[in-house]
């Protein structure tokens, strides 16, 4: 499998492509990373150095890849945090050209805009751009529960309302939706869930809640789920494998006391997940 991954990159730590690429490689996926920013570290530190990559420069890198004749071999286009507004146009152009070269290719979009605790942390135009233009072009999207609410102008909280919001966003284009950070009022104490929906049904998986802020964990989740699902087409299996891997990554990171994901140290969790959680069909 080949994945063209258009995301941010950092030298120190693990977010964007700097979080997604290694786990994908560790499960045998060839990744073509294209950077939208090249920062010293993620912006959560409040200070960072390095450039935003201009949309024209991102486009040039992708054009160079296309000129190598690679587009017919690309199975997935993956995008995450987009930085500036102009990158969306480049991504949409790329999706169209890759799909023209390989009609079996899919586009997986992680519509990064914020979370329930922090609110939106991207430029004000980005969420609207994602909702109106980018998400409708995607085959898979991986929003958290907060982002799903923005995309559908709803406030999902219960399982029923979250499923209803998923149905609304699926009607706009993407057929497969993975909702992360699902927090239901009636969930078990100290637990958190992920919900996945496609034409075959809806599946949910519950894990213990790990009390930490883990920048980049969503990028790992989106990458692994997309690769497993593209490879197997099995929604429940892909959800369970991804959950197992990410839970062990977060557990190791929390135990380390470090702020950054223990991405390399957790590599066996991607290659040989323990499968300690079972997805439950809810529709």
Coordinates of C-alpha atoms in Angstrom, one line a residue:
X1 CA 0.0 0.0 0.0
X2 CA 1.1 3.5 -0.8
X3 CA -0.2 6.6 1.1
X4 CA 0.4 10.2 0.0
X5 CA 0.3 12.0 3.4
X6 CA -0.1 15.8 3.2
X7 CA 0.4 17.1 6.8
X8 CA 2.5 19.3 9.1
X9 CA 5.9 18.2 10.3
X10 CA 8.0 19.0 13.3
X11 CA 11.7 18.3 14.1
X12 CA 11.1 17.8 17.8
X13 CA 8.2 15.6 19.0
X14 CA 5.5 13.9 17.1
X15 CA 2.5 15.5 15.4
X16 CA 1.2 15.5 11.8
X17 CA 3.4 13.6 9.5
X18 CA 6.0 13.3 12.3
X19 CA 3.4 11.2 14.1
X20 CA 1.7 9.4 11.2
X21 CA 4.6 8.2 9.1
X22 CA 6.5 5.9 11.4
X23 CA 3.5 3.8 12.6
X24 CA 2.4 3.4 9.0
X25 CA 5.9 2.3 8.0
X26 CA 5.9 -0.1 10.9
X27 CA 2.8 -1.9 9.6
X28 CA 4.3 -2.2 6.2
X29 CA 2.9 0.9 4.4
X30 CA 5.0 3.0 2.0
X31 CA 4.4 6.6 2.9
X32 CA 5.1 9.6 0.7
X33 CA 5.1 12.5 3.2
X34 CA 4.4 16.1 1.9
X35 CA 4.9 18.8 4.5
X36 CA 2.5 21.8 5.0
X37 CA 4.7 23.3 7.7
X38 CA 8.2 22.6 8.9
X39 CA 8.3 23.7 12.5
X40 CA 10.8 23.1 15.3
X41 CA 8.0 21.7 17.5
X42 CA 4.2 21.7 17.7
X43 CA 2.4 25.0 18.5
X44 CA 1.1 23.8 21.8
X45 CA 4.3 24.9 23.4
X46 CA 3.3 28.5 22.7
X47 CA 6.6 29.2 20.8
X48 CA 8.1 27.5 17.7
X49 CA 10.3 28.3 14.8
X50 CA 10.3 27.4 11.1
X51 CA 8.2 28.1 8.0
X52 CA 4.7 27.5 6.9
X53 CA 5.1 25.9 3.5
X54 CA 3.3 28.0 0.9
X55 CA 0.6 26.3 -1.1
X56 CA 2.6 26.8 -4.3
X57 CA 5.6 25.0 -2.8
X58 CA 3.3 22.2 -1.5
X59 CA 1.9 21.9 -5.0
X60 CA 5.4 21.8 -6.5
X61 CA 6.4 18.9 -4.4
X62 CA 3.3 17.0 -5.3
X63 CA 3.8 17.8 -9.0
X64 CA 7.3 16.4 -8.7
X65 CA 5.9 13.1 -7.3
X66 CA 3.3 13.0 -10.1
X67 CA 6.1 13.5 -12.7
X68 CA 7.8 10.3 -11.4
X69 CA 4.7 8.4 -12.5
X70 CA 3.7 7.4 -9.0
X71 CA 0.0 8.5 -9.0
X72 CA -1.4 5.3 -10.4
X73 CA 0.2 3.4 -7.5
X74 CA -1.2 5.6 -4.7
X75 CA -3.9 3.9 -2.7
X76 CA -4.8 6.7 -0.2
X77 CA -4.4 10.4 0.1
X78 CA -4.3 11.4 3.7
X79 CA -4.6 14.9 5.1
X80 CA -4.5 16.4 8.6
X81 CA -3.8 19.8 10.0
X82 CA -3.8 22.2 7.1
X83 CA -2.2 25.4 8.3
X84 CA -3.1 28.1 5.8
X85 CA -6.2 28.2 3.7
X86 CA -4.6 27.7 0.4
X87 CA -3.5 24.2 1.2
X88 CA -7.1 22.9 0.9
X89 CA -7.1 23.8 -2.8
X90 CA -3.8 21.8 -3.3
X91 CA -5.2 18.8 -1.5
X92 CA -8.5 18.8 -3.5
X93 CA -6.6 19.2 -6.8
X94 CA -4.3 16.3 -5.7
X95 CA -7.2 14.0 -4.8
X96 CA -8.8 14.6 -8.2
X97 CA -5.6 13.9 -10.1
X98 CA -4.7 10.8 -8.1
X99 CA -8.2 9.4 -8.5
X100 CA -8.0 10.0 -12.2
X101 CA -4.8 8.0 -12.3
X102 CA -6.1 5.3 -9.9
X103 CA -9.9 5.2 -9.6
X104 CA -9.6 2.8 -6.7
X105 CA -7.7 5.4 -4.6
X106 CA -9.5 7.0 -1.6
X107 CA -9.2 10.2 0.3
X108 CA -9.0 10.2 4.1
X109 CA -9.4 13.6 5.8
X110 CA -8.8 14.3 9.4
X111 CA -10.7 17.6 9.7
X112 CA -8.5 19.1 12.4
X113 CA -10.0 22.2 13.9
X114 CA -10.2 21.9 17.7
X115 CA -11.5 19.9 20.6
X116 CA -14.1 20.1 23.3
X117 CA -11.7 21.4 25.9
X118 CA -9.8 24.0 23.9
X119 CA -12.4 25.0 21.3
X120 CA -11.2 25.8 17.8
X121 CA -7.4 26.3 17.5
X122 CA -7.1 26.9 13.7
X123 CA -7.6 30.0 11.6
X124 CA -11.3 31.0 11.6
X125 CA -11.7 30.3 7.9
X126 CA -10.4 26.7 8.1
X127 CA -13.4 25.0 9.8
X128 CA -15.8 26.5 7.2
X129 CA -13.5 25.5 4.4
X130 CA -13.3 21.9 5.8
X131 CA -17.1 21.7 6.2
X132 CA -18.1 23.2 2.8
X133 CA -15.4 21.9 0.4
X134 CA -13.0 19.4 1.9
X135 CA -15.1 17.0 3.8
X136 CA -17.6 16.5 1.0
X137 CA -14.7 15.3 -1.2
X138 CA -13.5 12.7 1.3
X139 CA -14.2 9.0 1.4
X140 CA -13.2 8.7 5.1
X141 CA -13.2 11.4 7.8
X142 CA -11.9 11.1 11.3
X143 CA -13.3 14.0 13.4
X144 CA -13.5 14.1 17.1
X145 CA -16.9 14.5 18.7
X146 CA -16.4 18.3 18.9
X147 CA -15.4 18.6 15.2
X148 CA -18.4 16.4 14.2
X149 CA -20.6 18.9 15.9
X150 CA -19.2 21.8 13.9
X151 CA -19.4 19.9 10.6
X152 CA -23.1 19.2 11.1
X153 CA -24.2 22.2 13.2
X154 CA -25.3 19.8 15.9
X155 CA -24.3 19.0 19.5
X156 CA -23.7 15.3 19.6
X157 CA -23.4 13.8 23.1
X158 CA -25.5 10.7 23.5
X159 CA -24.9 7.6 21.3
X160 CA -28.1 8.4 19.4
X161 CA -27.3 12.0 18.8
X162 CA -23.8 11.2 17.7
X163 CA -25.1 8.6 15.3
X164 CA -27.6 11.2 13.9
X165 CA -24.7 13.6 13.4
X166 CA -22.7 11.0 11.6
X167 CA -25.6 10.3 9.3
X168 CA -25.8 14.0 8.5
X169 CA -22.1 14.3 7.6
X170 CA -22.2 11.0 5.6
X171 CA -25.0 12.5 3.5
X172 CA -22.5 15.3 2.4
X173 CA -20.1 12.8 0.9
X174 CA -17.8 10.7 3.1
X175 CA -19.1 7.2 3.5
X176 CA -16.9 6.1 6.3
X177 CA -16.7 8.1 9.6
X178 CA -14.5 7.5 12.6
X179 CA -15.5 9.6 15.6
X180 CA -12.8 9.9 18.2
X181 CA -13.0 11.2 21.8
X182 CA -16.7 10.2 22.2
X183 CA -17.9 11.1 25.7
X184 CA -21.4 10.1 26.4
X185 CA -23.2 11.3 29.6
X186 CA -24.1 7.7 30.4
X187 CA -20.7 6.2 29.8
X188 CA -18.8 4.3 32.5
X189 CA -16.7 6.4 34.8
X190 CA -13.2 7.1 33.5
X191 CA -13.8 5.7 30.1
X192 CA -13.8 7.1 26.6
X193 CA -15.0 5.7 23.3
X194 CA -14.5 5.7 19.5
X195 CA -17.3 5.1 17.0
X196 CA -17.0 4.0 13.4
X197 CA -19.8 4.0 10.8
X198 CA -20.0 2.8 7.2
X199 CA -22.6 1.2 5.0
X200 CA -22.2 -2.1 6.9
X201 CA -23.3 -0.6 10.2
X202 CA -21.9 1.2 13.3
X203 CA -19.4 0.0 15.9
X204 CA -18.2 1.4 19.1
X205 CA -15.2 0.6 21.3
X206 CA -14.6 1.7 24.9
X207 CA -11.3 2.1 26.7
X208 CA -10.1 3.4 30.0
X209 CA -9.6 7.2 29.9
X210 CA -5.9 8.2 30.2
X211 CA -5.7 11.6 31.9
X212 CA -3.3 13.4 29.7
X213 CA -3.1 15.8 26.7
X214 CA -1.4 13.9 23.9
X215 CA -0.6 16.1 20.9
X216 CA -0.4 13.9 17.8
X217 CA -2.4 11.0 19.1
X218 CA -5.3 11.9 16.7
X219 CA -2.8 11.9 13.8
X220 CA -1.7 8.4 14.7
X221 CA -5.3 7.2 15.1
X222 CA -6.3 8.6 11.7
X223 CA -3.3 7.1 9.9
X224 CA -3.6 3.6 11.4
X225 CA -7.4 3.4 11.0
X226 CA -7.2 4.5 7.4
X227 CA -4.5 2.0 6.5
X228 CA -6.2 -0.9 8.3
X229 CA -9.6 -0.1 6.7
X230 CA -8.1 0.4 3.2
X231 CA -6.3 -2.9 3.6
X232 CA -9.2 -5.0 5.0
X233 CA -12.5 -3.2 4.4
X234 CA -13.5 -4.6 7.8
X235 CA -14.8 -1.7 10.0
X236 CA -14.9 -3.5 13.3
X237 CA -11.5 -5.1 12.9
X238 CA -9.9 -1.8 11.8
X239 CA -11.5 0.0 14.8
X240 CA -10.3 -2.7 17.3
X241 CA -6.7 -2.8 15.9
X242 CA -6.4 1.0 15.9
X243 CA -7.8 1.3 19.4
X244 CA -5.4 -1.4 20.7
X245 CA -2.4 0.3 19.2
X246 CA -3.2 3.9 20.3
X247 CA -4.2 2.9 23.8
X248 CA -0.8 1.2 24.4
X249 CA 1.0 4.2 22.8
X250 CA -0.9 6.5 25.3
X251 CA -0.3 4.2 28.2
X252 CA 3.4 4.1 27.6
X253 CA 3.5 7.9 27.1
X254 CA 1.6 8.6 30.3
X255 CA 3.9 6.2 32.3
X256 CA 7.0 7.9 30.9
X257 CA 6.0 11.3 32.3
X258 CA 7.1 12.9 29.0
X259 CA 5.0 15.5 27.1
X260 CA 5.7 14.0 23.7
X261 CA 4.3 10.7 22.4
X262 CA 6.6 7.8 23.0
X263 CA 6.1 6.9 19.3
X264 CA 9.3 4.9 18.6
X265 CA 9.2 3.1 22.0
X266 CA 5.7 1.9 21.3
X267 CA 6.4 0.4 17.8
X268 CA 5.4 -3.1 18.7
X269 CA 1.9 -1.9 19.5
X270 CA 1.4 -1.0 15.9
X271 CA 3.0 -4.0 14.4
X272 CA 1.5 -6.5 16.8
X273 CA -1.4 -5.0 18.6
X274 CA -2.6 -6.9 21.7
X275 CA -6.3 -6.7 20.5
X276 CA -7.4 -6.1 24.1
X277 CA -10.6 -4.3 23.2
X278 CA -13.6 -5.5 21.2
X279 CA -15.7 -3.4 19.0
X280 CA -19.5 -3.7 19.7
X281 CA -22.1 -3.2 17.0
X282 CA -24.6 -0.6 17.9
X283 CA -26.5 -0.4 14.6

